[in-house]
Coordinates of C-alpha atoms and ligand atoms in Angstrom, one line a residue:
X1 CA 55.0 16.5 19.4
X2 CA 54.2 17.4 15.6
X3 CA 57.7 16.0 14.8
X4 CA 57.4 12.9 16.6
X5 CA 53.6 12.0 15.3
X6 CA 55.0 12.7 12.0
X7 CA 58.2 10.7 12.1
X8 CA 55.7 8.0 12.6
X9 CA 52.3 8.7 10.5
X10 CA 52.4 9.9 7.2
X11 CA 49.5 11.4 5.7
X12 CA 48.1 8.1 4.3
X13 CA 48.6 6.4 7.8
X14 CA 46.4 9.8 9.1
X15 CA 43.8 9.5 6.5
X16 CA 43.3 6.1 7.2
X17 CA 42.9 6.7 11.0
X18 CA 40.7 9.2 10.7
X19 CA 38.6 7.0 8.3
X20 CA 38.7 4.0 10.9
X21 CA 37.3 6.2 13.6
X22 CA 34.7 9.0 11.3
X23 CA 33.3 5.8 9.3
X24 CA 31.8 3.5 12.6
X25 CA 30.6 7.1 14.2
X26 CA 28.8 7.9 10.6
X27 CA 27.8 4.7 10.5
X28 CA 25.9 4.5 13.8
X29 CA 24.7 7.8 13.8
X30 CA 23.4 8.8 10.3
X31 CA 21.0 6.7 9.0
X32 CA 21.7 7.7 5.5
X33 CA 25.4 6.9 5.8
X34 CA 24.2 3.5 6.8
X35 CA 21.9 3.0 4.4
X36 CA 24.4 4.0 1.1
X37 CA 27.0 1.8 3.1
X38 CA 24.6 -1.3 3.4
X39 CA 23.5 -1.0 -0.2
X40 CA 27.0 -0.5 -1.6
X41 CA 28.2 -3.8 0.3
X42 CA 25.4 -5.9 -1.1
X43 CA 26.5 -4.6 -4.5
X44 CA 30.1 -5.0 -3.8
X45 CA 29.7 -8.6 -2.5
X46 CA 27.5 -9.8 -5.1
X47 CA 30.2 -8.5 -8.0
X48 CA 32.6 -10.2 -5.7
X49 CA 30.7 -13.5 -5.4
X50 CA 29.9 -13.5 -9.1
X51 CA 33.9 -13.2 -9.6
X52 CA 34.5 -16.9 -7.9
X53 CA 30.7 -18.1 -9.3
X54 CA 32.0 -17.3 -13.1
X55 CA 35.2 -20.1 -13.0
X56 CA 32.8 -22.8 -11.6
X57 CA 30.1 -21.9 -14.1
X58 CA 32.3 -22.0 -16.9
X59 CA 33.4 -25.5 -16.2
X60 CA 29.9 -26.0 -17.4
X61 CA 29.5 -22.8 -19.8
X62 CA 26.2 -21.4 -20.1
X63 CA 23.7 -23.5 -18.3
X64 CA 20.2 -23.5 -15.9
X65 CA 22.1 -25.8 -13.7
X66 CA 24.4 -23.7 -12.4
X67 CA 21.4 -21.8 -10.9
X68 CA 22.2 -24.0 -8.4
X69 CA 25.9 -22.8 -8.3
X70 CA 24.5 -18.8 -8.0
X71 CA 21.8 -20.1 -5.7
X72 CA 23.8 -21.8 -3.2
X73 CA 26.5 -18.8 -3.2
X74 CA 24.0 -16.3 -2.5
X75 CA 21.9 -18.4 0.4
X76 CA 24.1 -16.6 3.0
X77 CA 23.6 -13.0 1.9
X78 CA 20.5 -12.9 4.7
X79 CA 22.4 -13.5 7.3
X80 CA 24.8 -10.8 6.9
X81 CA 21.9 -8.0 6.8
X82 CA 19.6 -9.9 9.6
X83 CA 17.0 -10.6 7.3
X84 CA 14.8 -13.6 8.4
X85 CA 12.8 -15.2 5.6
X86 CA 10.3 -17.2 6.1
X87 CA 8.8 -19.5 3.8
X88 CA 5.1 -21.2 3.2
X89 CA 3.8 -23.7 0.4
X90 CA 7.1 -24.7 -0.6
X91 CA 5.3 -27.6 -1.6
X92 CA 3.4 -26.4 -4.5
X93 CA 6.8 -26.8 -6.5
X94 CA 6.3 -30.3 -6.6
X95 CA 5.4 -30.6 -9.7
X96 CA 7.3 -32.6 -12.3
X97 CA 6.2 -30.6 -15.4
X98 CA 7.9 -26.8 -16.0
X99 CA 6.0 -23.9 -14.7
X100 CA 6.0 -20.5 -14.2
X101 CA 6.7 -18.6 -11.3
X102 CA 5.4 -14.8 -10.8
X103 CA 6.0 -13.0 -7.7
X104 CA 6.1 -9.1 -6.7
X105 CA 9.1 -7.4 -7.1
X106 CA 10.1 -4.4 -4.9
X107 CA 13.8 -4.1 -5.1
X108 CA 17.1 -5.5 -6.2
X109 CA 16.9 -7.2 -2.0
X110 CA 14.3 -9.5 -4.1
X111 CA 17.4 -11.7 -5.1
X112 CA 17.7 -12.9 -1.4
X113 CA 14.0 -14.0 -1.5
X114 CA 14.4 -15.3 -4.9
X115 CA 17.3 -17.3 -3.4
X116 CA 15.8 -18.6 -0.6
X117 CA 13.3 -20.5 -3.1
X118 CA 14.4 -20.9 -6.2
X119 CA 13.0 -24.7 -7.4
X120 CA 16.0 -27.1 -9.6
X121 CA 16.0 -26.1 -13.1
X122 CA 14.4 -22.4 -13.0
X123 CA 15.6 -19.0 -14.7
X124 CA 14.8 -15.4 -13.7
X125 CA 13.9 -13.3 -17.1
X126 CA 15.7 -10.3 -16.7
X127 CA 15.6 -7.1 -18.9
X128 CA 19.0 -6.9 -20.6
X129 CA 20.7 -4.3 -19.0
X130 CA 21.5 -6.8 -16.1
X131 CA 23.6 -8.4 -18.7
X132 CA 26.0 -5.5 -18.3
X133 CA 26.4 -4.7 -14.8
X134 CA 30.1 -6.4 -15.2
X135 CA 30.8 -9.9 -13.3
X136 CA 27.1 -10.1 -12.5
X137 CA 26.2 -10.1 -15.9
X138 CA 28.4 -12.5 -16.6
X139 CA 27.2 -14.7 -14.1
X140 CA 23.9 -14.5 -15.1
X141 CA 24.3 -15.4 -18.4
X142 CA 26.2 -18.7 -17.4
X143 CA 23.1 -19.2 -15.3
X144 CA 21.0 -19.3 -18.2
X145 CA 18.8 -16.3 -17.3
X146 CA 17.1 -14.9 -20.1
X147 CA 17.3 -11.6 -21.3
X148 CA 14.9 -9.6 -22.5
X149 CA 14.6 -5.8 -24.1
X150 CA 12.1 -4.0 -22.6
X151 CA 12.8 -1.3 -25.1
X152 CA 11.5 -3.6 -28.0
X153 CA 8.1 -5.8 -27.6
X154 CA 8.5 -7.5 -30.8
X155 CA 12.1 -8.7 -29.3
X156 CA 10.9 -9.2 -26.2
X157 CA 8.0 -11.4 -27.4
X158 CA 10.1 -13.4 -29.7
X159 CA 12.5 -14.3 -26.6
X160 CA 9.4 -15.6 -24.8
X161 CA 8.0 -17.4 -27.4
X162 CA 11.6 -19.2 -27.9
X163 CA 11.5 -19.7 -24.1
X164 CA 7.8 -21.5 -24.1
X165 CA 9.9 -24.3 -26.5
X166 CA 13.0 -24.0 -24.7
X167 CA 10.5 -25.2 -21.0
X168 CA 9.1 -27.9 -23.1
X169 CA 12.0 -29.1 -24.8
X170 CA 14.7 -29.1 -21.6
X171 CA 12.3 -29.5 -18.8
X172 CA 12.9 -25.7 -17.4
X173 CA 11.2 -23.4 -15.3
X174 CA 10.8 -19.6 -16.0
X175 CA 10.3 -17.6 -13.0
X176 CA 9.0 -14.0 -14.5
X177 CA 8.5 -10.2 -12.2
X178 CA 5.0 -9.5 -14.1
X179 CA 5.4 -6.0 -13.1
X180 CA 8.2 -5.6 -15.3
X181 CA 9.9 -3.1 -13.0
X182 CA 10.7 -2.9 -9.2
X183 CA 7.6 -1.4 -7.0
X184 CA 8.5 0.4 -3.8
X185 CA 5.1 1.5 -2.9
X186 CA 3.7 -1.7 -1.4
X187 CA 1.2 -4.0 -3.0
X188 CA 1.5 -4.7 -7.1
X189 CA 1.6 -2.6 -9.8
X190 CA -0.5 -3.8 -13.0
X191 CA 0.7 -7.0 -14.4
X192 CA 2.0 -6.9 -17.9
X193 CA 1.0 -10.4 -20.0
X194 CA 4.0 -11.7 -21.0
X195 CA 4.4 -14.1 -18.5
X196 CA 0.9 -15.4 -18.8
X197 CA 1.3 -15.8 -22.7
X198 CA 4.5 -18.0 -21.7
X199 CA 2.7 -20.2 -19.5
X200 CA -0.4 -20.7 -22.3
X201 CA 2.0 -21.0 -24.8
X202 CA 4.0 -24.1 -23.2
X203 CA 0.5 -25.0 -21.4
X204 CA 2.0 -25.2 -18.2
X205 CA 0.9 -23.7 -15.0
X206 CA 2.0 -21.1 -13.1
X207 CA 2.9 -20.6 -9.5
X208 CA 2.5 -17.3 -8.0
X209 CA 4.3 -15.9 -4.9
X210 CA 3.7 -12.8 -3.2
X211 CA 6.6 -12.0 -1.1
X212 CA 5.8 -9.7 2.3
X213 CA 6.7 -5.9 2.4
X214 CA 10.4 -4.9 3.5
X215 CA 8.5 -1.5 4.5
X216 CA 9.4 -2.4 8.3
X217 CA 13.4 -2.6 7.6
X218 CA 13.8 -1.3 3.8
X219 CA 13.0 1.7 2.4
X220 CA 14.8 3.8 -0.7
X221 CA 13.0 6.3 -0.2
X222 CA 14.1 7.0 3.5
X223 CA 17.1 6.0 3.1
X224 CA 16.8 3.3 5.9
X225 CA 17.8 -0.1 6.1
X226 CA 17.4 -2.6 9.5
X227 CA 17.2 -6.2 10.5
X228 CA 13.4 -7.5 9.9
X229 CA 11.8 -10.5 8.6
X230 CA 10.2 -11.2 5.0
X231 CA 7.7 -13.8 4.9
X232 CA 7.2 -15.9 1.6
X233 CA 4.4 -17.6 0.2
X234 CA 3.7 -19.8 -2.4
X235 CA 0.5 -20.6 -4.0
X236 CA -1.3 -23.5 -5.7
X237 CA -0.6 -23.7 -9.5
X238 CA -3.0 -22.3 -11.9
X239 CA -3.5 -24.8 -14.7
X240 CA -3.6 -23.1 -18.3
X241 CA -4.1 -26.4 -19.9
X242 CA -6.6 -26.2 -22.8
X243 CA -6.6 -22.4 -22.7
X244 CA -5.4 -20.4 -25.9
X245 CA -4.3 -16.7 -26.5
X246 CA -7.7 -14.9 -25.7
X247 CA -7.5 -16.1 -22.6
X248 CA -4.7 -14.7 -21.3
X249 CA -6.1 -11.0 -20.1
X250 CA -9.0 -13.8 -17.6
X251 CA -5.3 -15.6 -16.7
X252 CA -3.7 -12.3 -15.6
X253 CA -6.5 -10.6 -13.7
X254 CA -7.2 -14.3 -12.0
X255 CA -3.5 -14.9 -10.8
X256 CA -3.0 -11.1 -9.6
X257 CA -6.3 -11.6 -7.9
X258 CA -4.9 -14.4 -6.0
X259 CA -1.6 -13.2 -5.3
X260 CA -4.1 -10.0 -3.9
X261 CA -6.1 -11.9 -1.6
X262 CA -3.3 -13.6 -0.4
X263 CA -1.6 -10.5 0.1
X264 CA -4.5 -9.0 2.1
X265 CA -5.3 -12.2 4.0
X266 CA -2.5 -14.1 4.5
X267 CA 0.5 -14.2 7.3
X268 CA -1.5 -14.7 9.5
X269 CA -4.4 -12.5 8.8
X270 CA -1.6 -9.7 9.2
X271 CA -1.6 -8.8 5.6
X272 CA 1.7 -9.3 3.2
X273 CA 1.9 -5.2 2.1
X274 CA 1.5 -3.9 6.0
X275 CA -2.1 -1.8 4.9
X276 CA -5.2 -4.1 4.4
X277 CA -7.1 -2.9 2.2
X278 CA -5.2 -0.6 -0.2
X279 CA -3.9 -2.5 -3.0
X280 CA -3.9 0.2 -5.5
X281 CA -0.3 0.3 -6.0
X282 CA 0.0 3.6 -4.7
X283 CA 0.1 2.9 -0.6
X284 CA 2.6 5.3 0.8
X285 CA 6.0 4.2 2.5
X286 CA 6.3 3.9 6.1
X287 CA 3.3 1.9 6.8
X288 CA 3.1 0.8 10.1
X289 CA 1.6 -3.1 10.2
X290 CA 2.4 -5.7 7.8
X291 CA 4.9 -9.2 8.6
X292 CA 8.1 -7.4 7.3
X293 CA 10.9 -6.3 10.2
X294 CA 8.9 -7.8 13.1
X295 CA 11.7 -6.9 15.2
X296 CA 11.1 -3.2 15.0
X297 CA 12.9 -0.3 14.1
X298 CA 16.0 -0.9 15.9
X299 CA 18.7 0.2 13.3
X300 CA 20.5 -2.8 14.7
X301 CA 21.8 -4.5 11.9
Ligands
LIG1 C1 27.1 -15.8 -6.7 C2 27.0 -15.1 -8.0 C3 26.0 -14.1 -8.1 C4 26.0 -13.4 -9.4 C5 24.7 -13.2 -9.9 C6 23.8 -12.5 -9.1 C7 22.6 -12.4 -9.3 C8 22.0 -13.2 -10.4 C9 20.9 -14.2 -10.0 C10 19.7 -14.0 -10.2 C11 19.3 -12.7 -10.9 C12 17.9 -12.7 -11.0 C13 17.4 -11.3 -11.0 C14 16.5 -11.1 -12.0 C15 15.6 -10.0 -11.7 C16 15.4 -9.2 -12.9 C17 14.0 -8.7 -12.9 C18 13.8 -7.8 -14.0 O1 14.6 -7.6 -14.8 S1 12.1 -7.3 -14.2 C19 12.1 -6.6 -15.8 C20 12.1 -7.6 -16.9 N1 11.0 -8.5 -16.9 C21 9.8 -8.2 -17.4 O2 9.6 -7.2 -18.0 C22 8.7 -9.3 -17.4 C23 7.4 -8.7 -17.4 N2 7.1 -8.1 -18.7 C24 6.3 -8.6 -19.7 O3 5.8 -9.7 -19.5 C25 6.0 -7.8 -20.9 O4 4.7 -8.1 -21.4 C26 7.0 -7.9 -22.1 C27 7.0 -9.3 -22.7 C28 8.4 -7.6 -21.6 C29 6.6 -6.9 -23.2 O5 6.4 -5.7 -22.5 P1 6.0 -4.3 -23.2 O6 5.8 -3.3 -22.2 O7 6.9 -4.1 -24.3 O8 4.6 -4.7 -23.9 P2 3.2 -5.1 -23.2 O9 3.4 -5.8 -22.0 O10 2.4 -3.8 -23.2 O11 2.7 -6.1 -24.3 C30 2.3 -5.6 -25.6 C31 1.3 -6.6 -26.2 O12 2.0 -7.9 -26.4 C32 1.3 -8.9 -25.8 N3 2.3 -9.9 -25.4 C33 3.2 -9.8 -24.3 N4 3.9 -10.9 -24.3 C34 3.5 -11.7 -25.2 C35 3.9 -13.0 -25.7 N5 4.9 -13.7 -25.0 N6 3.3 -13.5 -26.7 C36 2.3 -12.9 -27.3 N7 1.9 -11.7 -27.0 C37 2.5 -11.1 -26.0 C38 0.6 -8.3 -24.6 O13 -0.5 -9.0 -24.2 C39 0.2 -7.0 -25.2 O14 -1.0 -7.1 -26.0 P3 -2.4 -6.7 -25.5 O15 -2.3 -5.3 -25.0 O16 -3.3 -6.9 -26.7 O17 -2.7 -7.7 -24.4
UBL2 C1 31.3 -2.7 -14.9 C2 29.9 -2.5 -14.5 C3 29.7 -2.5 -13.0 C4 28.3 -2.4 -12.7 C5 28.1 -2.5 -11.2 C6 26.7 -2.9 -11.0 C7 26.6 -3.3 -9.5 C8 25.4 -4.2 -9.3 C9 25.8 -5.4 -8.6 C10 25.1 -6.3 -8.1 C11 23.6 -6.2 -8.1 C12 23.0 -7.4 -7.6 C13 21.6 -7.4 -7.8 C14 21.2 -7.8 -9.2 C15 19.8 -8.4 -9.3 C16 18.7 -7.5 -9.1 C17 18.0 -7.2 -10.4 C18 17.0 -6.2 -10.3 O1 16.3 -6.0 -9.3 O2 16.8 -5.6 -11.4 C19 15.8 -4.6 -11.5 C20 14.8 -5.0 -12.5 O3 14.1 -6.1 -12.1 C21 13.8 -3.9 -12.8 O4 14.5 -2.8 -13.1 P1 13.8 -1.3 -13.0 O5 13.1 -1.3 -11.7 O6 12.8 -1.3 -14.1 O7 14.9 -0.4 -13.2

């Protein structure tokens, strides 16, 4: 029987056999395995999308209209992880003038919420080592994102200055993670000012959006990742007109504030960060409320 299996199946032809049947078993069995698998696809398929994104960008070279290229390629990404996204106060883009949008940021999944309301004419500022995660990067820069280095302030502050005149001048809108670096734990870290100096600098206002939890179907730290649902909200703008440098520290506390109450209050009374009443940054994983994953833990997707 050895003979004949091997007249027919070489080793490769075994490997891959035994990959096509250990792989789906791993995968429904071992949460881990499916975790490192769903996170390496959304990798892998963004790289991929950003290979047929850069030729069509290029046509243009680097511009904030082809946000609307990268947005429009990515609006699918969702449905292939069961993520429902919901989405409130889309109106309070309606604004002719440039803004600035702040919202939490929990993970690189952000880029799906991102996606889902992205206004015309608006850039991400990204810290710069984006710039060199290959075809993304590339992508990115064709979409006009702005990059900044974290590493240097002065740099980083000269890049926002140039972007307050680069709003005014071109009719753009910034959208800005005032964190400064992905948050896991539920509720906001401390905001850093940049953004806030942006918006007083080009007197514009600013929009914030608090984005719910993924706790319910995301977490790194487990290792898990189901179907759920993410609900979105975005708030009135905060006028800055009139207001000057000093009064950027009152700007910051006022808009995290919001975004704060909002988290605690809104969907629904439910609460955005799935634990009313802890918004100290440090609320541990796992929480057990909140509008994020709705449908459960059902490993489904
Ligand atoms: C289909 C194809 C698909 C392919 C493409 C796929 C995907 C691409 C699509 C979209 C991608 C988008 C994803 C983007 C997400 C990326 C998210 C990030 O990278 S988050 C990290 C980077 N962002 C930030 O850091 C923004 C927030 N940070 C700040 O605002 C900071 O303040 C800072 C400007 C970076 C400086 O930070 P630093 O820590 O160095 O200093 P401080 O904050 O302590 O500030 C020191 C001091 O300076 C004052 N300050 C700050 N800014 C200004 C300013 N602009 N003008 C004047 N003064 C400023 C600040 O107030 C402090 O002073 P003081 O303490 O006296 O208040
Ligand atoms: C040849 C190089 C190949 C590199 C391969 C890189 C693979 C990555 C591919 C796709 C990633 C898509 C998601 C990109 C957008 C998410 C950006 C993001 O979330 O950045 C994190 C940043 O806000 C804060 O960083 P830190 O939390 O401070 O750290």
């Amino acid at each position: 029987q050895t003979i004949w299996w091997g007249n027919w199946l070489s080793l490769v032809q075994w490997a891959l056999a035994l990959l096509l049947l250990v792989v789906p078993v791993l995968y429904e069995c071992s949460r881990t395995f499916k975790y490192f698998c769903k996170m390496a696809f959304y990798n892998g398929w963004i790289l991929m999308l950003a290979v047929l994104a850069i030729p069509l960008c290029a046509l243009r070279g680097r511009s904030v209209e082809n946000m609307k290229i990268i947005r429009s390629m990515l609006h699918h990404v969702k449905h292939l992880y069961g993520i429902r996204i919901e989405v409130r106060g889309l109106e309070n883009f309606n604004l002719a003038e440039p803004y600035v949008v702040v919202s939490n940021h929990q993970s690189s999944l952000d880029l799906l919420g991102m996606m889902e309301v992205l206004p015309d004419r608006c850039v991400p500022i990204a810290k710069k080592e984006l710039m060199y995660m290959g075809t993304v990067g590339l992508a990115c820069w064709l979409g006009g994102i702005i990059f900044i280095n974290r590493k240097k302030t002065d740099d980083a502050i000269g890049v926002m200055s140039e972007t307050a005149r680069t709003m005014l001048r071109d009719n753009v809108r910034v959208w800005v993670f005032p964190e400064g670096t992905r948050n896991h734990n539920g509720s906001m870290l401390p905001f850093k000012r940049g953004a806030f100096h942006l918006a007083v600098q080009a007197q514009v206002p600013v929009i914030p959006i608090v984005m719910s939890s993924y706790r319910d179907f995301y977490s790194k730290k487990e290792r898990r990742f189901t179907t759920g649902r993410c609900l979105i909200q975005v708030l009135a703008p905060m006028p800055t007109q009139g207001l000057g440098p000093e009064a950027v520290p009152a700007l910051t506390d006022r808009v995290r504030q919001a975004m704060l109450d909002e988290g605690s209050s809104g969907g629904d009374g439910r609460g955005f960060w799935g634990r009313e009443g802890d918004y100290s940054g440090v609320a541990g994983e796992g929480g057990d409320g909140g509008l994020a994953g709705e449908g459960g833990d059902q490993f489904a997707g």
